[in-house]
């Protein structure tokens, strides 16, 4: 069990890909430091989830913080150093789905689904949270020497980073920026033996997907055409991340890795 006793930092730990990956990593013996951003009910659910991970025989420490806030990094990086006893992190998963879903321009009056044009504040916030925050966290973790040789960094992207989906424009820009950051971080961290990759999951029913305009049509179409005969599940993504994290090699880096059963080949 190569992950046993190591530590993982999971952003977006309370739902979707982050939640299931935390469970899979804990099942492999990895201690979990989770960051999420929820209101009262969601916070209570996250706390119960952390307790359930602890029942798997690992430590699980969750923090309800804004992942994009500078003060959150300033607070949590020393905590991560203390929890890991300075040994650092084996896995970092950036699974952040917080942004504005709208168009760049107002929709014509005759369109069934109306959307307002994106504001500068909405566009900046979406790209900052879902894209640039990865860079800021990696900068601080490197300065604190918390990414040892063999560490793995994963960022969750989507097919929407290179395709046009209604109401997805700000998030699409954020995903494109995220993938660019992955490439550059991979090259800059290569001398340290740290691998950085983006995971492009297939269409997966998560709370974030449900918020996308027209998601039901997208779900039905992708279910029909996926060569595997079903949609991607969060468990598929979690399994891939655990598998990739189990190797000490840093030679698989700088990629956008599709975990979709071949969906991107036929959609």
XYZ file of C-alpha atoms in Angstrom:
267
model
C 0.000 0.000 0.000
C 2.290 2.799 -1.251
C -0.056 5.579 -0.062
C -0.411 4.274 3.483
C 0.605 6.904 6.011
C 0.989 9.693 3.438
C -1.053 12.897 3.287
C -3.393 14.385 0.686
C -4.724 17.933 0.377
C -8.148 17.946 -1.292
C -9.858 21.152 -2.359
C -13.598 20.747 -2.846
C -13.659 17.821 -0.442
C -17.332 18.116 0.489
C -18.889 17.107 -2.835
C -18.403 15.587 -6.272
C -14.948 14.502 -7.399
C -13.218 15.839 -4.309
C -15.491 13.956 -1.939
C -15.153 10.598 -3.664
C -11.400 10.950 -4.221
C -10.898 11.715 -0.536
C -12.760 8.506 0.282
C -10.659 6.455 -2.139
C -7.388 7.929 -0.874
C -8.432 7.285 2.723
C -9.272 3.717 1.766
C -5.698 3.390 0.488
C -4.397 4.565 3.868
C -3.820 8.231 3.039
C -4.560 10.903 5.640
C -6.812 13.684 4.359
C -6.649 17.458 4.745
C -9.816 18.786 3.153
C -10.769 22.343 2.233
C -14.358 23.215 1.338
C -16.596 26.282 1.305
C -20.090 25.600 2.635
C -22.823 27.297 4.618
C -24.339 25.885 7.817
C -25.995 22.696 6.571
C -23.195 21.883 4.162
C -20.633 22.508 6.862
C -22.341 20.030 9.194
C -22.486 17.418 6.437
C -18.777 17.933 5.738
C -17.950 17.453 9.403
C -19.866 14.181 9.469
C -18.073 13.092 6.317
C -14.690 13.798 7.912
C -15.714 11.600 10.828
C -16.652 8.796 8.444
C -13.229 8.963 6.811
C -11.645 8.689 10.234
C -13.468 5.391 10.672
C -11.286 4.036 7.845
C -8.275 4.305 10.144
C -6.810 7.571 8.879
C -6.736 11.158 10.065
C -9.178 13.547 8.381
C -9.035 17.276 9.039
C -11.511 19.506 7.202
C -11.426 23.306 6.999
C -14.312 25.473 5.789
C -12.397 28.187 3.937
C -12.430 30.114 0.661
C -9.773 28.335 -1.375
C -8.984 31.532 -3.313
C -8.431 33.727 -0.257
C -4.853 34.711 0.542
C -5.537 34.646 4.269
C -6.775 31.041 3.998
C -3.429 29.976 2.529
C -1.557 31.937 5.159
C -3.545 30.160 7.866
C -3.558 26.632 6.474
C -0.041 26.159 5.118
C 1.481 26.143 8.646
C -1.302 23.773 9.725
C -0.396 21.428 6.875
C 3.260 21.549 7.930
C 2.316 20.637 11.499
C -0.124 17.855 10.549
C 2.361 16.219 8.180
C 5.245 16.728 10.625
C 7.061 18.591 7.881
C 7.063 15.591 5.542
C 4.677 17.313 3.157
C 1.965 16.110 0.823
C 1.851 13.099 -1.451
C -1.281 14.277 -3.296
C -2.852 17.657 -4.012
C -6.262 17.650 -5.722
C -7.696 20.936 -6.980
C -11.399 20.158 -7.479
C -13.022 23.566 -7.242
C -16.422 24.259 -8.804
C -17.361 27.774 -7.808
C -18.049 30.330 -10.509
C -20.598 32.138 -12.630
C -22.603 30.285 -15.264
C -23.720 32.686 -17.980
C -22.901 33.910 -21.482
C -20.422 36.546 -22.591
C -23.235 38.453 -24.353
C -26.956 38.827 -23.666
C -29.045 36.088 -25.258
C -31.383 37.153 -28.100
C -34.998 37.754 -27.093
C -36.226 34.759 -29.081
C -34.080 32.216 -27.233
C -35.905 29.904 -24.841
C -33.146 30.008 -22.208
C -32.164 33.586 -21.425
C -28.870 34.549 -19.853
C -27.404 37.908 -18.933
C -23.965 38.894 -20.153
C -21.122 38.246 -17.750
C -19.835 41.164 -15.685
C -16.122 41.926 -15.222
C -16.435 40.957 -11.564
C -18.056 37.600 -12.376
C -15.494 36.748 -15.023
C -12.537 37.700 -12.848
C -13.899 35.829 -9.839
C -14.569 32.634 -11.798
C -11.115 32.487 -13.370
C -9.462 33.469 -10.090
C -11.184 30.759 -8.039
C -11.286 27.901 -10.542
C -8.013 28.640 -12.331
C -5.472 30.914 -10.694
C -5.971 29.619 -7.140
C -4.090 26.453 -8.106
C -0.971 28.510 -8.830
C -1.168 30.467 -5.589
C -1.474 27.310 -3.502
C 1.405 25.570 -5.281
C 3.582 28.654 -4.813
C 2.961 28.638 -1.064
C 3.385 24.865 -0.725
C 6.699 24.979 -2.597
C 7.971 27.850 -0.459
C 7.053 25.848 2.643
C 8.816 22.763 1.196
C 5.626 20.716 1.434
C 5.800 19.131 -2.045
C 8.501 16.459 -1.772
C 9.877 14.399 -4.646
C 7.210 11.964 -5.821
C 4.296 14.270 -4.985
C 1.372 14.383 -7.394
C -0.743 17.452 -8.209
C -4.080 17.010 -9.987
C -6.451 19.694 -11.291
C -9.984 18.893 -12.392
C -10.762 20.231 -15.856
C -13.573 19.459 -18.286
C -14.340 19.139 -21.979
C -15.900 22.576 -21.644
C -12.405 24.041 -21.509
C -12.109 23.525 -25.284
C -15.771 23.410 -26.331
C -18.668 25.858 -26.322
C -21.548 25.001 -23.991
C -24.471 27.384 -23.373
C -23.991 29.420 -20.222
C -20.529 27.963 -19.592
C -18.329 30.773 -20.922
C -16.722 32.023 -17.665
C -16.051 28.488 -16.446
C -14.680 27.518 -19.861
C -12.185 30.377 -19.599
C -11.228 29.245 -16.105
C -10.654 25.664 -17.269
C -8.522 26.846 -20.198
C -6.407 28.898 -17.797
C -6.204 25.941 -15.426
C -4.875 23.653 -18.158
C -2.270 26.262 -19.123
C -1.175 26.485 -15.494
C -0.864 22.683 -15.337
C 1.516 22.665 -18.310
C 3.739 25.388 -16.912
C 3.738 24.016 -13.370
C 4.644 20.582 -14.719
C 7.745 21.973 -16.411
C 8.762 24.174 -13.492
C 8.280 21.393 -10.920
C 9.923 18.668 -13.013
C 13.400 19.259 -11.476
C 11.830 18.669 -8.056
C 10.331 15.330 -9.127
C 6.742 16.573 -8.712
C 4.167 15.595 -11.343
C 1.301 17.901 -12.323
C -1.612 16.734 -14.456
C -5.169 17.760 -15.273
C -7.940 15.178 -15.060
C -10.682 15.600 -17.656
C -13.594 13.588 -16.353
C -16.378 12.516 -18.651
C -19.912 13.727 -18.058
C -20.507 12.958 -14.388
C -23.659 13.717 -12.431
C -22.481 16.049 -9.680
C -24.017 19.128 -8.020
C -21.819 21.292 -10.263
C -23.098 19.627 -13.445
C -26.720 20.078 -12.400
C -26.194 23.856 -12.320
C -25.138 24.073 -15.979
C -27.959 25.291 -18.246
C -29.250 22.432 -20.386
C -27.482 19.803 -18.302
C -30.294 17.260 -18.671
C -29.901 17.246 -22.451
C -26.143 16.903 -22.093
C -26.521 14.001 -19.659
C -28.931 12.157 -21.938
C -26.742 12.636 -25.019
C -23.502 11.561 -23.351
C -25.167 8.522 -21.795
C -26.352 7.445 -25.242
C -23.026 7.846 -27.044
C -20.449 6.809 -24.424
C -18.656 3.676 -25.698
C -18.791 2.245 -22.179
C -22.579 2.373 -22.175
C -22.893 4.665 -19.148
C -21.868 8.021 -17.760
C -18.625 8.560 -15.879
C -18.902 8.131 -12.112
C -17.010 9.945 -9.404
C -15.614 6.558 -8.412
C -13.965 6.259 -11.845
C -12.117 9.515 -11.309
C -11.129 8.621 -7.750
C -9.750 5.268 -8.866
C -7.634 6.929 -11.554
C -6.173 9.450 -9.116
C -5.340 6.780 -6.541
C -3.676 4.663 -9.235
C -1.592 7.555 -10.563
C -0.640 8.619 -7.036
C 0.690 5.191 -6.133
C 3.843 5.538 -8.229
C 6.941 7.495 -7.237
C 7.590 8.344 -10.885
C 7.259 11.944 -12.008
C 7.547 11.094 -15.705
C 3.805 11.250 -16.382
C 3.348 15.003 -16.133
C 1.915 18.009 -17.936
C -1.013 16.112 -19.442
C -4.765 16.421 -19.693
C -5.802 12.866 -18.835
C -9.236 11.781 -19.959
C -11.169 9.623 -17.512
C -14.345 9.184 -19.518
C -14.666 5.695 -20.969
C -13.871 7.114 -24.403
C -16.621 9.751 -24.352
C -14.407 12.505 -25.773
C -13.643 10.313 -28.795
C -17.247 10.200 -29.951
C -19.013 13.312 -28.650
